Amino acid sequence: MSTLARRAADALARIGANVPDSGDLPARSPITGEVLCLVEASNTAAVDAAITAAHNAFRNWRTVPAPVRAAVVRRLGGLLAEHKDDLAELVTLEAGKITSEARGEVQEMIDVCEFAVGLSRQLYGKTMTSERPGHRLMETWHPLGVVGVISAFNFPVAVWSWNTAIALVCGDTVVWKPSEATTLTAIACTALLRRACADEGADPDVHQLVLGAAPVGEQLVEDSRVALLSATGSVRMGRTVAPRVAARFGRCLLELGGNNGAIVTPSADLDLAVRGIVFAAAGTAGQRCTTLRRVIVHESVADELVERIANAYRQLRVGNPFDEGVLVGPLISSDAYAAMAGALEKAGSDGGELICGGDRIDVEGDYSFYVTPAVVRMRAQTSVVREETFAPILYILTYNDFDSAIELHNAVPQGLSSAIFTTDVREAERFIAADGSDCGIANVNIGTSGAEIGGAFGGEKETGGGRESGSDSWKAYMRRATNTINYSNQLPLAQGVNFG
Ligand code: NAD
């Protein structure tokens, strides 16, 4: 067994999960490109059985009071904290994140569990004044049913927890299909949740794990027992999934690709802007949905900003994500590298000037893909800039009046995250106003990535419109009933209607 395979097996064993040893799904590490172990994919019958079990478990789970349901999530949060290092190790092994970011992702799970526990006592409905005497009008919120969770490779555990912690507290049950690239982290999380259920005397069938590629997800898409499909991934995936769920009148929560921009104005604090830009653009090797992909900088500060970003980029250590001091780990696959190389070539033929980076470097041999993050100065926002290439390429565009900067910023099909670096309060307020950024996330003087769990997370346009995690995102996981209660002995009709 190789060193990495041993590390994965040890982490799974400490968590108390079965260490897979056979199957047709390779669990690969992008660190070296090697197969860590083989995992069994779920066949059609297994996926059907998982949906059936979750559907049956829902019948009882929906009647358990929300604060009692929350005990499972509280316990899960405790177990995640206890196994933070083990889970982070698996995240690094499977997604290639540096240790600090992998630990951050696990911390996000712990945070959302805490949030969901508090939420369990705050699933508030409204009471409205009735137009009729002796009547009361109110809204109540009820569990929805089975939530299908399809997640992407780049946040292999956090996205699951955003959905699952909230769904469980809301009284739903969950069937999770993680990315086929990150099955071990999913097996680990599922083991911890099953332990939390056992410790709290709850039915472990409230959560089901199914493993495999797109066809496994498609079964969740097609099954009318899946009341809500929460799908995180590329726009391409969302475009396939959404109409099929809509055709059966199911609900969809879409968290799709981003093409996030930051405007840098002449008044910006450039020290702060450079730090914010470099973390958002090069962190996680450019493989976050919120990765900064476009900087739109005022002509008067463009040369200085580009030079400072390039200097910072040259100091970024690219390497094995387990190594101390490394800030940029590997790309997930050869396909990701091919997409990056193709985009750089296209940008070049569109007149872009490569300022730095874009090279493949040999860190752990031929089967892993490490690159130096690239900065490309563009004369125009051509089609390659308007696409999301899931790799560390930062395009720099310039502007000379603020309105055109906002226009350029919004002229992409995606609408996830955005930022402005400025010390001018008028520009800052305009950026987050109705005629400013059209994204779901609009930040001032911080980068586009690294959201906290307390806010609603998601984006507009091709990003899909879904909201997850904090604020009132829980409403997507429940159904609303409007109740009119007549406590009088009359039967007045609304709108003054007289019926005989
Ligand atoms: P992907 O679209 O290739 O896969 C995502 C998930 O969808 C996987 O589990 C995959 O098996 C499944 N899938 C793919 N086709 C499917 C189909 N036809 N039916 C059902 N399931 C299907 O994405 P990826 O490469 O894993 O992740 C990167 C992408 O995800 C990027 O575009 C990134 O921006 C996006 N992403 C978005 C968010 C967000 O919150 N907006 C978060 C993380 C990642």
mmCIF file of C-alpha atoms and ligand atoms in Angstrom, residues 150-155 159 162 177-180 212-214 217-218 221 232-237 240-241 244 255-258 288-289 388 390 416 457 463 468, ligand 1:
data_model
loop_
_atom_site.group_PDB
_atom_site.id
_atom_site.type_symbol
_atom_site.label_atom_id
_atom_site.label_comp_id
_atom_site.label_asym_id
_atom_site.label_seq_id
_atom_site.Cartn_x
_atom_site.Cartn_y
_atom_site.Cartn_z
ATOM 1 C CA ILE A 150 -25.646 16.161 -5.626
ATOM 2 C CA SER A 151 -22.286 17.725 -4.799
ATOM 3 C CA ALA A 152 -19.126 18.762 -6.646
ATOM 4 C CA PHE A 153 -15.532 17.649 -6.056
ATOM 5 C CA ASN A 154 -14.162 21.001 -4.939
ATOM 6 C CA PHE A 155 -16.148 21.329 -1.705
ATOM 7 C CA VAL A 159 -21.677 21.570 0.612
ATOM 8 C CA TRP A 162 -24.871 22.984 4.359
ATOM 9 C CA LYS A 177 -24.593 11.629 -4.251
ATOM 10 C CA PRO A 178 -21.138 13.127 -3.860
ATOM 11 C CA SER A 179 -18.768 13.719 -6.740
ATOM 12 C CA GLU A 180 -17.288 10.481 -8.065
ATOM 13 C CA GLY A 212 -21.200 6.870 -8.695
ATOM 14 C CA ALA A 213 -21.055 9.214 -11.653
ATOM 15 C CA ALA A 214 -23.789 11.153 -13.488
ATOM 16 C CA GLY A 217 -27.405 11.483 -9.951
ATOM 17 C CA GLU A 218 -29.850 11.114 -12.826
ATOM 18 C CA VAL A 221 -33.314 13.655 -10.792
ATOM 19 C CA THR A 232 -24.017 21.766 -6.930
ATOM 20 C CA GLY A 233 -21.701 21.661 -9.918
ATOM 21 C CA SER A 234 -21.143 23.041 -13.380
ATOM 22 C CA VAL A 235 -23.659 25.022 -15.416
ATOM 23 C CA ARG A 236 -23.573 22.119 -17.879
ATOM 24 C CA MET A 237 -24.847 19.774 -15.169
ATOM 25 C CA THR A 240 -29.407 18.926 -17.819
ATOM 26 C CA VAL A 241 -30.846 18.455 -14.383
ATOM 27 C CA ARG A 244 -36.004 17.241 -15.822
ATOM 28 C CA GLU A 255 -25.557 26.087 -7.052
ATOM 29 C CA LEU A 256 -23.691 26.239 -10.347
ATOM 30 C CA GLY A 257 -20.586 27.796 -11.830
ATOM 31 C CA GLY A 258 -19.349 31.326 -11.272
ATOM 32 C CA ARG A 288 -13.553 27.349 -6.023
ATOM 33 C CA CYS A 289 -16.930 28.308 -7.419
ATOM 34 C CA GLU A 388 -15.682 29.619 -16.308
ATOM 35 C CA PHE A 390 -12.011 25.790 -13.443
ATOM 36 C CA LEU A 416 -22.201 34.112 -8.213
ATOM 37 C CA PHE A 457 -24.958 31.543 -0.294
ATOM 38 C CA THR A 463 -25.325 30.154 -11.379
ATOM 39 C CA GLU A 468 -27.971 27.603 0.808
HETATM 40 P P1 NAD B 1 -19.701 18.644 -12.334
HETATM 41 O O1 NAD B 1 -20.848 19.414 -12.873
HETATM 42 O O2 NAD B 1 -18.850 17.899 -13.277
HETATM 43 O O3 NAD B 1 -20.239 17.566 -11.266
HETATM 44 C C1 NAD B 1 -20.957 17.957 -10.121
HETATM 45 C C2 NAD B 1 -21.821 16.814 -9.641
HETATM 46 O O4 NAD B 1 -22.882 16.604 -10.582
HETATM 47 C C3 NAD B 1 -21.087 15.470 -9.543
HETATM 48 O O5 NAD B 1 -21.559 14.788 -8.411
HETATM 49 C C4 NAD B 1 -21.502 14.772 -10.823
HETATM 50 O O6 NAD B 1 -21.430 13.366 -10.762
HETATM 51 C C5 NAD B 1 -22.931 15.242 -10.953
HETATM 52 N N1 NAD B 1 -23.484 15.193 -12.314
HETATM 53 C C6 NAD B 1 -22.858 15.527 -13.471
HETATM 54 N N2 NAD B 1 -23.711 15.401 -14.504
HETATM 55 C C7 NAD B 1 -24.895 15.003 -13.990
HETATM 56 C C8 NAD B 1 -26.173 14.683 -14.550
HETATM 57 N N3 NAD B 1 -26.397 14.762 -15.864
HETATM 58 N N4 NAD B 1 -27.171 14.288 -13.721
HETATM 59 C C9 NAD B 1 -26.962 14.216 -12.386
HETATM 60 N N5 NAD B 1 -25.773 14.482 -11.796
HETATM 61 C C10 NAD B 1 -24.756 14.869 -12.594
HETATM 62 O O7 NAD B 1 -18.826 19.666 -11.459
HETATM 63 P P2 NAD B 1 -17.413 19.441 -10.731
HETATM 64 O O8 NAD B 1 -16.338 19.410 -11.748
HETATM 65 O O9 NAD B 1 -17.505 18.343 -9.737
HETATM 66 O O10 NAD B 1 -17.306 20.803 -9.881
HETATM 67 C C11 NAD B 1 -16.899 22.017 -10.415
HETATM 68 C C12 NAD B 1 -18.082 22.882 -10.798
HETATM 69 O O11 NAD B 1 -18.982 23.036 -9.704
HETATM 70 C C13 NAD B 1 -17.674 24.286 -11.162
HETATM 71 O O12 NAD B 1 -18.443 24.727 -12.248
HETATM 72 C C14 NAD B 1 -17.987 25.092 -9.908
HETATM 73 O O13 NAD B 1 -18.184 26.466 -10.119
HETATM 74 C C15 NAD B 1 -19.245 24.414 -9.463
HETATM 75 N N6 NAD B 1 -19.501 24.625 -8.047
HETATM 76 C C16 NAD B 1 -20.486 25.507 -7.695
HETATM 77 C C17 NAD B 1 -20.714 25.791 -6.359
HETATM 78 C C18 NAD B 1 -21.754 26.780 -5.944
HETATM 79 O O14 NAD B 1 -22.099 26.791 -4.761
HETATM 80 N N7 NAD B 1 -22.281 27.602 -6.814
HETATM 81 C C19 NAD B 1 -19.959 25.144 -5.363
HETATM 82 C C20 NAD B 1 -18.977 24.236 -5.766
HETATM 83 C C21 NAD B 1 -18.765 23.994 -7.111
#
